[in-house]
Coordinates of N, CA and C in Angstrom, one line a residue:
X11 N -26.8 11.0 -5.4 CA -26.4 10.9 -7.1 C -26.8 9.7 -7.4
X12 N -27.7 9.1 -8.5 CA -28.0 8.1 -9.3 C -26.8 6.8 -9.1
X13 N -27.2 6.0 -9.4 CA -26.4 4.8 -9.8 C -25.4 5.1 -11.0
X14 N -25.8 5.2 -12.3 CA -25.5 5.5 -13.2 C -24.5 6.9 -12.9
X15 N -25.0 7.9 -12.6 CA -24.0 9.2 -12.4 C -22.4 8.3 -11.8
X16 N -23.1 7.8 -10.4 CA -21.6 7.2 -9.6 C -20.9 6.3 -10.2
X17 N -21.3 5.7 -11.2 CA -20.3 4.5 -11.9 C -19.6 5.4 -13.2
X18 N -19.9 6.6 -13.5 CA -19.6 7.3 -14.7 C -17.7 7.0 -14.4
X19 N -17.3 6.8 -15.7 CA -15.9 6.9 -15.6 C -15.3 8.3 -16.0
X20 N -14.7 8.5 -15.0 CA -13.7 10.0 -14.9 C -12.4 10.0 -15.6
X21 N -11.5 8.7 -15.2 CA -10.4 9.0 -15.3 C -10.0 7.9 -15.3
X22 N -8.8 7.4 -16.7 CA -8.2 6.0 -17.1 C -6.8 6.7 -16.5
X23 N -6.1 5.9 -15.6 CA -4.6 6.3 -15.5 C -3.8 4.7 -15.2
X24 N -3.0 4.6 -16.3 CA -2.1 3.3 -16.3 C -3.2 2.2 -16.2
X25 N -3.5 1.5 -15.3 CA -4.2 0.4 -15.3 C -5.3 0.8 -14.3
X26 N -5.3 1.8 -14.2 CA -7.0 2.0 -12.9 C -7.5 2.9 -13.6
X27 N -9.0 2.7 -13.5 CA -10.1 3.2 -13.9 C -10.5 3.9 -12.9
X28 N -11.1 5.2 -12.5 CA -11.6 5.7 -11.7 C -13.2 6.7 -12.0
X29 N -14.1 6.5 -11.0 CA -15.5 6.8 -11.3 C -16.0 7.9 -10.3
X30 N -16.6 8.4 -10.8 CA -17.1 9.7 -10.3 C -17.2 9.7 -8.4
X31 N -17.8 8.5 -8.3 CA -17.9 8.0 -6.8 C -16.7 8.0 -6.2
X32 N -15.8 8.1 -6.7 CA -14.3 8.1 -5.9 C -14.5 9.7 -5.7
X33 N -14.5 10.3 -6.3 CA -14.7 12.0 -6.1 C -15.4 12.6 -4.7
X34 N -16.7 11.7 -4.7 CA -17.5 12.3 -3.1 C -16.8 11.3 -2.3
X35 N -15.7 10.3 -2.3 CA -15.4 9.8 -1.2 C -13.9 10.3 -0.6
X36 N -13.6 11.4 -2.0 CA -12.2 12.3 -1.5 C -12.5 13.4 -0.7
X37 N -13.8 13.6 -1.1 CA -14.4 15.1 -1.2 C -15.2 15.2 0.5
X38 N -15.4 13.8 0.8 CA -15.8 14.1 2.2 C -15.1 13.3 3.1
X39 N -15.4 13.1 4.6 CA -14.5 12.3 5.3 C -14.7 10.5 5.3
X40 N -14.5 9.9 4.2 CA -15.1 8.4 4.1 C -13.7 7.7 4.0
X41 N -13.7 6.2 4.5 CA -13.0 5.4 4.0 C -12.5 5.4 2.3
X42 N -11.1 5.4 2.1 CA -10.8 5.1 0.8 C -11.1 3.3 0.4
X43 N -11.4 3.6 -0.7 CA -11.6 2.3 -1.5 C -10.3 2.0 -2.3
X44 N -10.1 0.4 -2.8 CA -9.2 0.2 -3.4 C -8.8 0.8 -4.5
X45 N -10.0 1.7 -5.2 CA -9.5 2.1 -6.5 C -8.8 3.5 -6.4
X46 N -8.7 3.9 -5.2 CA -8.0 5.0 -5.0 C -6.8 4.8 -4.5
X47 N -6.5 4.0 -3.5 CA -5.3 3.5 -3.1 C -4.8 3.0 -4.1
X48 N -5.0 2.5 -5.1 CA -4.5 1.8 -6.2 C -4.2 2.6 -7.1
X49 N -4.8 3.5 -7.6 CA -4.5 5.4 -8.1 C -3.7 5.6 -7.4
X50 N -3.0 6.2 -6.5 CA -2.2 7.0 -5.6 C -1.1 6.0 -5.8
X51 N -1.1 4.5 -5.6 CA 0.4 3.7 -5.6 C 0.9 3.8 -6.8
X52 N -0.1 3.8 -8.1 CA 0.5 3.9 -9.6 C 1.0 5.2 -9.6
X53 N 0.4 6.5 -9.2 CA 1.1 7.6 -9.5 C 2.2 7.7 -8.4
X54 N 2.4 7.0 -7.6 CA 3.6 7.0 -6.8 C 4.5 6.1 -7.6
X55 N 4.4 4.9 -8.1 CA 5.5 4.3 -8.8 C 5.9 5.2 -10.1
X56 N 5.0 6.2 -10.6 CA 5.6 6.7 -11.8 C 6.4 7.8 -11.5
X57 N 6.3 8.1 -10.4 CA 7.1 9.3 -9.6 C 8.3 8.5 -8.8
X58 N 8.6 7.3 -8.7 CA 10.0 6.5 -8.6 C 10.1 5.4 -9.1
X59 N 10.2 5.8 -10.7 CA 10.3 4.6 -11.4 C 11.6 3.5 -11.5
X60 N 12.2 3.6 -10.4 CA 13.3 2.4 -10.2 C 12.7 1.5 -10.4
X61 N 13.5 0.5 -10.7 CA 13.3 -0.9 -11.5 C 13.3 -1.9 -9.8
X62 N 14.0 -1.3 -8.7 CA 14.2 -1.7 -7.4 C 13.0 -1.7 -6.6
X63 N 12.1 -0.6 -7.0 CA 10.5 -0.8 -6.4 C 9.6 -1.0 -6.7
X64 N 8.9 -1.6 -6.1 CA 7.2 -2.1 -6.7 C 6.2 -1.9 -5.4
X65 N 5.4 -1.4 -6.2 CA 4.0 -0.8 -5.5 C 2.9 -1.8 -5.8
X66 N 2.7 -2.8 -5.1 CA 1.5 -3.9 -5.3 C 0.2 -3.1 -4.9
X67 N -0.7 -3.4 -6.0 CA -2.1 -2.8 -6.3 C -2.7 -3.7 -4.9
X68 N -3.7 -2.8 -4.3 CA -4.8 -4.0 -3.4 C -5.5 -5.1 -3.7
X69 N -5.7 -5.0 -5.0 CA -6.4 -6.4 -5.6 C -5.1 -7.5 -5.3
X70 N -4.2 -7.1 -5.8 CA -2.9 -8.0 -6.1 C -2.5 -8.7 -4.6
X71 N -2.2 -7.6 -4.1 CA -2.1 -8.1 -2.4 C -2.9 -8.9 -1.7
X72 N -4.3 -8.6 -2.0 CA -5.4 -9.3 -1.2 C -5.3 -10.8 -1.7
X73 N -5.2 -10.9 -3.3 CA -5.3 -12.2 -3.4 C -3.7 -13.0 -3.5
X74 N -2.7 -12.2 -3.4 CA -1.8 -13.1 -2.7 C -2.1 -13.6 -1.0
X75 N -2.4 -12.6 -0.4 CA -2.8 -13.4 1.0 C -3.9 -14.3 0.9
X76 N -4.8 -14.2 0.2 CA -5.8 -15.1 0.4 C -5.9 -16.4 -1.0
X77 N -5.1 -16.5 -1.7 CA -5.1 -17.7 -2.5 C -4.9 -18.8 -1.9
X78 N -5.8 -19.9 -2.3 CA -5.7 -21.4 -1.6 C -5.0 -22.5 -2.3
X79 N -4.3 -21.9 -3.6 CA -3.7 -22.6 -4.6 C -2.1 -22.2 -4.5
X80 N -1.3 -23.2 -3.9 CA 0.2 -22.8 -3.8 C 0.9 -22.4 -5.0
X81 N 0.4 -23.8 -5.8 CA 1.1 -23.6 -7.4 C 0.6 -22.6 -7.8
X82 N -0.5 -22.4 -8.2 CA -1.4 -21.2 -8.8 C -0.4 -19.9 -8.0
X83 N -0.5 -19.6 -7.0 CA 0.6 -18.6 -6.6 C 1.7 -18.2 -7.0
X84 N 2.5 -19.5 -6.9 CA 3.7 -19.1 -7.7 C 3.9 -18.4 -9.0
X85 N 2.8 -19.2 -9.7 CA 2.6 -18.4 -11.2 C 2.1 -17.0 -11.0
X86 N 1.3 -16.7 -10.3 CA 0.6 -15.7 -10.2 C 1.5 -14.5 -9.9
X87 N 2.4 -15.0 -8.7 CA 3.7 -13.9 -8.3 C 5.0 -13.7 -9.6
X88 N 5.2 -14.9 -10.3 CA 6.1 -14.6 -11.4 C 6.2 -12.9 -12.3
X89 N 5.1 -12.8 -12.5 CA 5.3 -11.6 -13.3 C 5.8 -10.5 -12.6
X90 N 5.4 -10.4 -11.2 CA 6.1 -9.4 -10.3 C 7.4 -9.3 -10.1
X91 N 8.1 -10.0 -10.5 CA 9.6 -10.0 -10.1 C 10.1 -10.0 -9.0
X92 N 9.5 -10.9 -8.1 CA 9.9 -10.2 -6.9 C 11.6 -10.1 -6.2
X93 N 12.2 -11.0 -7.0 CA 13.4 -11.4 -6.4 C 14.2 -10.5 -6.7
X94 N 13.9 -9.6 -7.7 CA 14.7 -8.6 -8.2 C 14.5 -7.3 -8.1
X95 N 13.5 -7.3 -6.8 CA 13.1 -5.8 -6.1 C 13.8 -5.7 -5.0
X96 N 14.2 -4.1 -4.5 CA 14.7 -4.2 -3.4 C 13.9 -3.7 -2.1
X97 N 12.7 -2.8 -2.6 CA 11.5 -2.5 -1.5 C 10.4 -2.8 -2.6
X98 N 9.5 -3.4 -1.5 CA 8.3 -3.5 -2.4 C 7.4 -3.4 -1.0
X99 N 6.1 -2.6 -1.6 CA 5.0 -2.3 -0.7 C 4.0 -2.7 -0.9
X100 N 3.1 -3.6 0.2 CA 1.9 -4.0 -0.3 C 1.0 -3.5 0.6
X101 N -0.5 -3.0 0.3 CA -1.4 -2.8 1.1 C -2.0 -3.6 1.5
X102 N -2.8 -3.8 2.7 CA -2.9 -4.9 4.0 C -4.5 -4.6 4.0
X103 N -5.6 -5.3 3.7 CA -6.8 -5.1 4.1 C -7.2 -6.3 5.0
X104 N -8.5 -5.9 5.7 CA -8.7 -7.0 6.8 C -10.0 -7.8 6.2
X105 N -10.2 -7.7 5.1 CA -11.5 -8.7 4.2 C -11.2 -9.9 4.4
X106 N -11.6 -10.8 5.0 CA -11.8 -12.5 4.9 C -12.6 -13.1 4.0
X107 N -13.3 -12.2 3.0 CA -13.8 -13.0 2.4 C -13.7 -12.8 0.8
X108 N -12.9 -13.6 0.1 CA -12.7 -13.5 -1.0 C -13.8 -13.4 -2.5
X109 N -15.1 -13.5 -1.9 CA -16.0 -13.3 -3.0 C -16.8 -12.3 -2.7
X110 N -16.2 -11.5 -1.8 CA -16.6 -10.0 -1.4 C -15.7 -8.8 -2.2
X111 N -16.2 -8.0 -3.3 CA -15.5 -6.9 -4.2 C -15.0 -5.8 -2.9
X112 N -13.7 -5.2 -2.6 CA -13.8 -4.2 -2.0 C -14.4 -4.4 -0.8
X113 N -14.6 -5.5 0.3 CA -14.7 -5.7 1.5 C -13.9 -4.9 2.5
X114 N -13.8 -5.6 4.0 CA -13.1 -4.7 4.9 C -13.2 -3.4 5.6
X115 N -12.5 -3.4 6.7 CA -12.5 -1.9 7.2 C -11.7 -1.0 7.8
X116 N -10.3 -1.8 6.9 CA -9.3 -0.9 7.9 C -8.1 -1.5 6.8
X117 N -7.6 -0.3 6.9 CA -5.7 -0.5 5.6 C -4.9 -0.7 6.2
X118 N -4.1 -1.2 6.5 CA -2.7 -1.1 6.9 C -1.5 -1.3 5.6
X119 N -0.2 -0.9 5.6 CA 1.0 -1.2 4.7 C 1.8 -2.6 5.2
X120 N 2.3 -3.3 4.7 CA 3.3 -3.9 4.8 C 4.8 -3.7 3.6
X121 N 5.5 -3.2 4.5 CA 6.6 -2.9 3.5 C 8.2 -3.9 3.6
X122 N 8.6 -4.6 2.6 CA 9.8 -5.5 2.6 C 11.1 -4.7 2.0
X123 N 12.1 -4.6 2.7 CA 13.0 -3.9 2.6 C 14.2 -5.0 2.7
X124 N 14.5 -5.7 1.3 CA 15.9 -6.9 1.1 C 17.0 -6.3 1.7
X125 N 17.6 -5.2 1.6 CA 18.8 -4.7 2.1 C 18.8 -5.4 3.7
X126 N 17.9 -5.5 4.5 CA 17.9 -5.7 5.8 C 16.9 -7.0 6.1
X127 N 16.5 -7.1 4.8 CA 15.5 -9.2 5.2 C 14.7 -8.7 5.9
X128 N 13.8 -7.8 5.7 CA 12.7 -7.6 7.1 C 11.1 -7.1 6.1
X129 N 10.5 -7.4 6.9 CA 8.8 -6.9 6.3 C 8.6 -6.0 7.6
X130 N 8.2 -5.3 7.4 CA 7.7 -4.3 8.6 C 6.5 -4.0 8.2
X131 N 5.2 -4.1 9.1 CA 4.1 -3.5 9.1 C 3.8 -2.5 9.8
X132 N 3.1 -1.3 9.2 CA 2.7 -0.2 9.5 C 1.1 -0.1 9.3
X133 N 0.6 0.1 10.8 CA -0.8 -0.3 11.2 C -1.0 1.1 11.9
X134 N -2.1 1.8 11.2 CA -2.2 3.2 12.2 C -3.6 2.9 12.9
X135 N -3.8 1.6 13.3 CA -4.7 1.6 14.4 C -4.5 0.4 15.5
X136 N -2.8 0.6 15.7 CA -3.0 -0.3 16.8 C -3.0 -1.8 16.6
X137 N -2.3 -2.4 15.3 CA -2.0 -3.6 15.1 C -3.2 -4.6 14.6
X138 N -4.4 -3.8 14.3 CA -5.5 -3.9 14.3 C -5.5 -5.2 13.1
X139 N -4.6 -4.9 11.8 CA -4.5 -5.7 11.0 C -3.3 -7.1 11.2
X140 N -2.9 -7.0 12.2 CA -1.5 -7.9 12.3 C -1.9 -9.4 11.8
X141 N -3.0 -9.6 12.2 CA -3.1 -11.2 11.8 C -3.0 -11.4 9.9
X142 N -4.1 -9.8 9.4 CA -3.9 -10.3 8.0 C -2.4 -9.8 7.2
X143 N -1.8 -8.9 7.8 CA -0.3 -8.4 7.6 C 0.8 -10.0 7.7
X144 N 0.5 -10.6 8.9 CA 1.1 -11.5 8.6 C 1.0 -13.0 8.0
X145 N -0.3 -13.2 7.5 CA -0.6 -14.2 6.6 C -0.1 -13.8 5.2
X146 N -0.5 -12.3 4.9 CA 0.4 -12.2 3.5 C 2.1 -12.3 3.8
X147 N 2.7 -12.0 4.8 CA 3.9 -12.0 4.8 C 4.2 -13.9 4.5
X148 N 3.4 -14.4 5.2 CA 3.9 -15.6 5.0 C 3.5 -16.5 4.0
X149 N 2.8 -16.0 2.4 CA 2.4 -16.5 1.5 C 3.3 -15.9 0.5
X150 N 3.9 -14.8 1.1 CA 4.9 -14.1 -0.1 C 6.2 -14.4 0.3
X151 N 6.9 -14.7 1.6 CA 8.1 -15.0 2.0 C 8.8 -16.0 1.2
X152 N 8.1 -17.4 1.0 CA 8.6 -18.2 0.2 C 9.2 -18.0 -1.4
X153 N 8.3 -17.0 -1.7 CA 8.7 -16.7 -3.5 C 9.5 -15.2 -3.5
X154 N 10.2 -15.1 -2.7 CA 10.7 -13.6 -2.6 C 12.2 -13.4 -3.2
X155 N 12.6 -14.6 -3.2 CA 14.0 -14.6 -3.9 C 14.8 -16.1 -3.3
X156 N 16.1 -15.8 -3.6 CA 16.6 -17.3 -3.4 C 16.5 -17.5 -2.0
X157 N 17.5 -19.0 -1.5 CA 17.0 -19.5 -0.4 C 17.5 -18.8 1.0
X158 N 18.8 -17.9 0.5 CA 19.7 -17.2 1.4 C 18.3 -16.6 2.5
X159 N 17.6 -15.7 1.0 CA 16.8 -14.6 1.4 C 15.4 -15.2 2.3
X160 N 15.0 -16.2 1.9 CA 13.9 -16.9 2.4 C 13.9 -17.4 3.8
X161 N 15.4 -17.7 4.4 CA 15.7 -18.5 5.7 C 16.0 -17.3 6.2
X162 N 16.5 -16.3 6.0 CA 16.7 -15.0 6.7 C 15.7 -13.9 6.7
X163 N 14.6 -13.5 5.9 CA 13.8 -12.6 5.9 C 12.7 -12.4 7.5
X164 N 13.1 -11.5 8.1 CA 11.8 -11.4 9.3 C 10.7 -10.7 9.2
X165 N 9.9 -10.7 10.2 CA 8.4 -10.0 10.2 C 8.8 -9.1 11.5
X166 N 8.5 -7.9 11.1 CA 8.4 -6.8 12.5 C 7.1 -5.8 12.5
X167 N 6.3 -5.9 13.8 CA 5.5 -5.2 13.8 C 6.2 -3.5 14.3
X168 N 6.0 -2.5 13.5 CA 6.2 -1.3 14.0 C 5.5 -0.6 14.8
X169 N 5.8 -0.6 16.0 CA 4.7 -0.1 17.4 C 5.0 1.3 17.6
X170 N 5.9 1.9 16.5 CA 6.1 3.3 16.6 C 5.4 4.2 15.5
X171 N 4.4 3.1 14.8 CA 3.5 4.0 13.4 C 3.2 4.7 13.9
X172 N 2.7 6.1 13.1 CA 2.0 6.9 13.1 C 0.5 6.6 13.7
X173 N -0.4 7.2 14.3 CA -1.7 6.3 14.5 C -2.8 7.9 14.0
X174 N -3.7 6.8 13.3 CA -4.9 8.0 13.1 C -5.7 8.4 13.8
X175 N -6.1 9.7 13.7 CA -6.9 10.3 14.9 C -8.4 10.2 14.9
X176 N -9.0 9.3 14.0 CA -10.3 9.1 13.6 C -10.8 7.6 12.8
X177 N -11.9 7.2 12.5 CA -12.0 6.0 12.3 C -12.4 5.9 10.8
X178 N -11.5 6.9 9.6 CA -11.8 6.8 8.4 C -10.6 7.2 7.4
X179 N -9.3 7.4 8.0 CA -8.0 7.8 7.4 C -6.9 6.8 7.5
X180 N -7.5 5.7 7.7 CA -6.5 4.6 7.6 C -5.7 4.2 6.3
X181 N -6.5 4.5 5.1 CA -6.1 4.6 3.7 C -5.2 5.7 3.3
X182 N -5.5 6.3 4.2 CA -4.9 8.2 4.0 C -3.2 7.7 4.3
X183 N -3.5 7.1 5.7 CA -2.5 6.8 6.2 C -1.2 5.9 5.3
X184 N -1.9 5.1 4.6 CA -1.5 4.0 4.0 C -0.6 5.0 2.5
X185 N -1.0 6.0 2.2 CA -0.9 6.5 1.2 C 0.5 7.4 1.4
X186 N 0.0 8.2 2.5 CA 1.4 8.7 3.2 C 2.4 8.1 3.6
X187 N 2.6 7.0 3.9 CA 3.6 6.0 4.7 C 4.2 5.5 3.3
X188 N 3.3 5.0 2.2 CA 3.9 4.7 1.4 C 4.8 5.3 0.7
X189 N 4.8 6.8 0.6 CA 5.1 8.2 0.1 C 6.5 8.1 0.6
X190 N 6.2 8.3 2.1 CA 7.2 8.5 2.7 C 8.7 7.7 2.8
X191 N 8.3 6.2 2.7 CA 9.1 5.3 2.4 C 9.9 5.4 1.4
X192 N 9.1 5.4 -0.2 CA 9.8 5.5 -1.3 C 10.6 6.7 -1.4
X193 N 10.2 8.0 -0.7 CA 11.2 9.2 -0.5 C 12.4 8.7 0.1
X194 N 12.2 8.4 1.3 CA 13.3 7.8 2.1 C 14.3 6.9 1.3
X195 N 13.7 6.0 0.4 CA 14.4 4.8 -0.1 C 15.6 5.5 -1.3
X196 N 14.7 6.5 -2.2 CA 15.3 6.9 -2.9 C 16.5 8.0 -2.5
X197 N 16.3 8.8 -1.3 CA 17.0 10.0 -1.2 C 18.3 9.9 0.1
X198 N 18.0 8.4 0.9 CA 18.8 8.0 1.3 C 20.5 7.6 1.3
X199 N 21.2 7.9 1.2 CA 22.5 7.4 1.1 C 22.9 6.1 2.0
X200 N 22.7 6.6 3.1 CA 23.2 5.6 4.4 C 21.8 4.8 5.0
X201 N 21.6 4.0 4.2 CA 19.9 3.2 4.6 C 20.4 2.7 5.7
X202 N 20.1 3.0 7.1 CA 20.5 2.3 8.3 C 19.6 1.1 8.5
X203 N 20.4 0.1 8.9 CA 19.2 -1.2 8.9 C 18.5 -1.5 10.3
X204 N 18.9 -0.2 11.3 CA 18.2 -0.6 12.4 C 17.0 0.3 12.8
X205 N 17.2 1.3 12.2 CA 16.3 3.0 12.0 C 15.3 2.7 10.8
X206 N 16.2 2.2 9.8 CA 15.2 2.5 8.4 C 14.4 3.7 8.4
X207 N 13.1 3.4 7.4 CA 12.7 5.0 7.2 C 11.7 5.5 8.7
X208 N 11.6 4.5 9.8 CA 10.9 5.0 10.7 C 10.9 6.6 11.3
X209 N 12.2 7.1 11.2 CA 12.6 8.6 11.8 C 11.7 9.5 11.1
X210 N 11.7 9.0 9.5 CA 11.0 9.9 8.4 C 9.7 9.9 8.5
X211 N 8.9 8.4 9.3 CA 7.5 8.5 9.3 C 7.2 9.4 10.0
X212 N 7.8 9.5 11.7 CA 7.8 10.7 12.8 C 7.5 11.6 12.2
X213 N 8.2 11.9 11.7 CA 8.4 13.5 11.2 C 7.3 13.8 9.8
X214 N 7.3 12.8 8.5 CA 6.1 13.6 7.7 C 5.0 12.9 8.0
X215 N 4.2 11.9 8.4 CA 3.3 11.4 8.6 C 2.6 11.6 9.7
X216 N 2.3 13.1 10.0 CA 1.6 13.8 11.0 C -0.1 13.8 10.8
X217 N -0.7 14.2 11.7 CA -2.3 14.4 11.5 C -2.5 15.3 10.3
X218 N -1.8 16.4 10.6 CA -2.1 17.5 9.7 C -2.0 17.1 7.9
X219 N -0.8 16.1 7.8 CA -0.4 15.7 6.5 C -1.0 14.8 5.9
X220 N -1.6 14.0 7.1 CA -2.6 13.1 6.6 C -4.2 13.7 5.9
X221 N -4.1 14.6 6.8 CA -5.5 15.2 6.3 C -5.5 15.7 5.0
X222 N -4.3 16.6 4.8 CA -4.4 17.1 3.6 C -4.1 16.3 2.4
X223 N -4.1 15.0 2.7 CA -3.5 13.9 1.7 C -4.8 13.7 1.1
X224 N -5.8 14.1 1.2 CA -7.3 13.9 0.8 C -7.6 15.1 -0.3
X225 N -7.4 16.2 0.2 CA -7.3 17.5 -0.9 C -6.4 17.1 -2.2
X226 N -5.1 16.3 -1.7 CA -3.9 16.4 -2.9 C -4.4 15.4 -3.4
X227 N -4.9 14.2 -3.1 CA -5.3 13.4 -4.2 C -6.3 13.7 -5.3
X228 N -7.2 14.4 -4.5 CA -8.3 14.7 -5.3 C -8.0 15.9 -6.2
X229 N -7.2 16.6 -6.0 CA -6.3 17.6 -6.9 C -5.6 16.9 -7.9
X230 N -4.9 16.1 -7.9 CA -4.3 15.4 -8.8 C -4.9 14.8 -9.8
X231 N -6.4 14.2 -8.9 CA -7.0 13.6 -10.0 C -7.7 14.5 -10.9
X232 N -8.1 15.8 -10.3 CA -8.8 16.9 -11.4 C -8.0 17.3 -12.3
X233 N -6.4 17.4 -11.7 CA -5.6 17.7 -12.8 C -5.5 16.7 -14.0
X234 N -5.1 15.9 -13.6 CA -5.3 14.6 -14.9 C -6.8 14.4 -15.3
X235 N -7.9 14.8 -15.0 CA -8.8 14.8 -16.0 C -8.9 15.8 -16.5
X236 N -8.3 17.1 -16.4 CA -8.3 18.2 -17.2 C -7.5 18.2 -18.2
X237 N -6.2 16.8 -18.2 CA -5.4 16.9 -19.4 C -5.7 15.8 -20.4
X238 N -7.1 15.2 -20.0 CA -7.5 13.9 -20.5 C -8.1 14.8 -22.3

């Protein structure tokens, strides 16, 4: 496929613009890019419209992690209204080069649950992104709410996170994990402070479910394209 064909815009959904090359990524066993993850999180946000939930786009999460200006970060975070959110989901990427768009080679997920004062990192490849997730945590924790939440918020690596079975499905694990956590949050009446959504992840984020997500996201995109 030529460059112009690959760059052809095929779908605009909320603030996300998908291109024909994104369909190729979903059609084969390839690493998901920022756009596809942002599209799915935006779709998930529309499915879970609670004011308590925030799903942060990859580009925003990346900038929070790597912003060199503390004062600028405060202004940047203000529109997100983090102190008003009870559940916040951040995609984590291991790109260290702020000048390189869509760099990096691995995705993971950092989830904040205010009711338990905890940030939990879910990495499908044995904590490969631990350093990057910790950096994001340290960047955002001071802006997360009042003094009480700032002092009490903890960071946890979830060692029981379901693991990927190949070298390219990390992004699909992020989308499946985000979906499971959002569903847990909206359906759970007794949100246990110790188990949280961990049991749900073990049950619902399996290799077969993760594998099917590629087809599922592709189907969602094609359905929306047909409705344009």
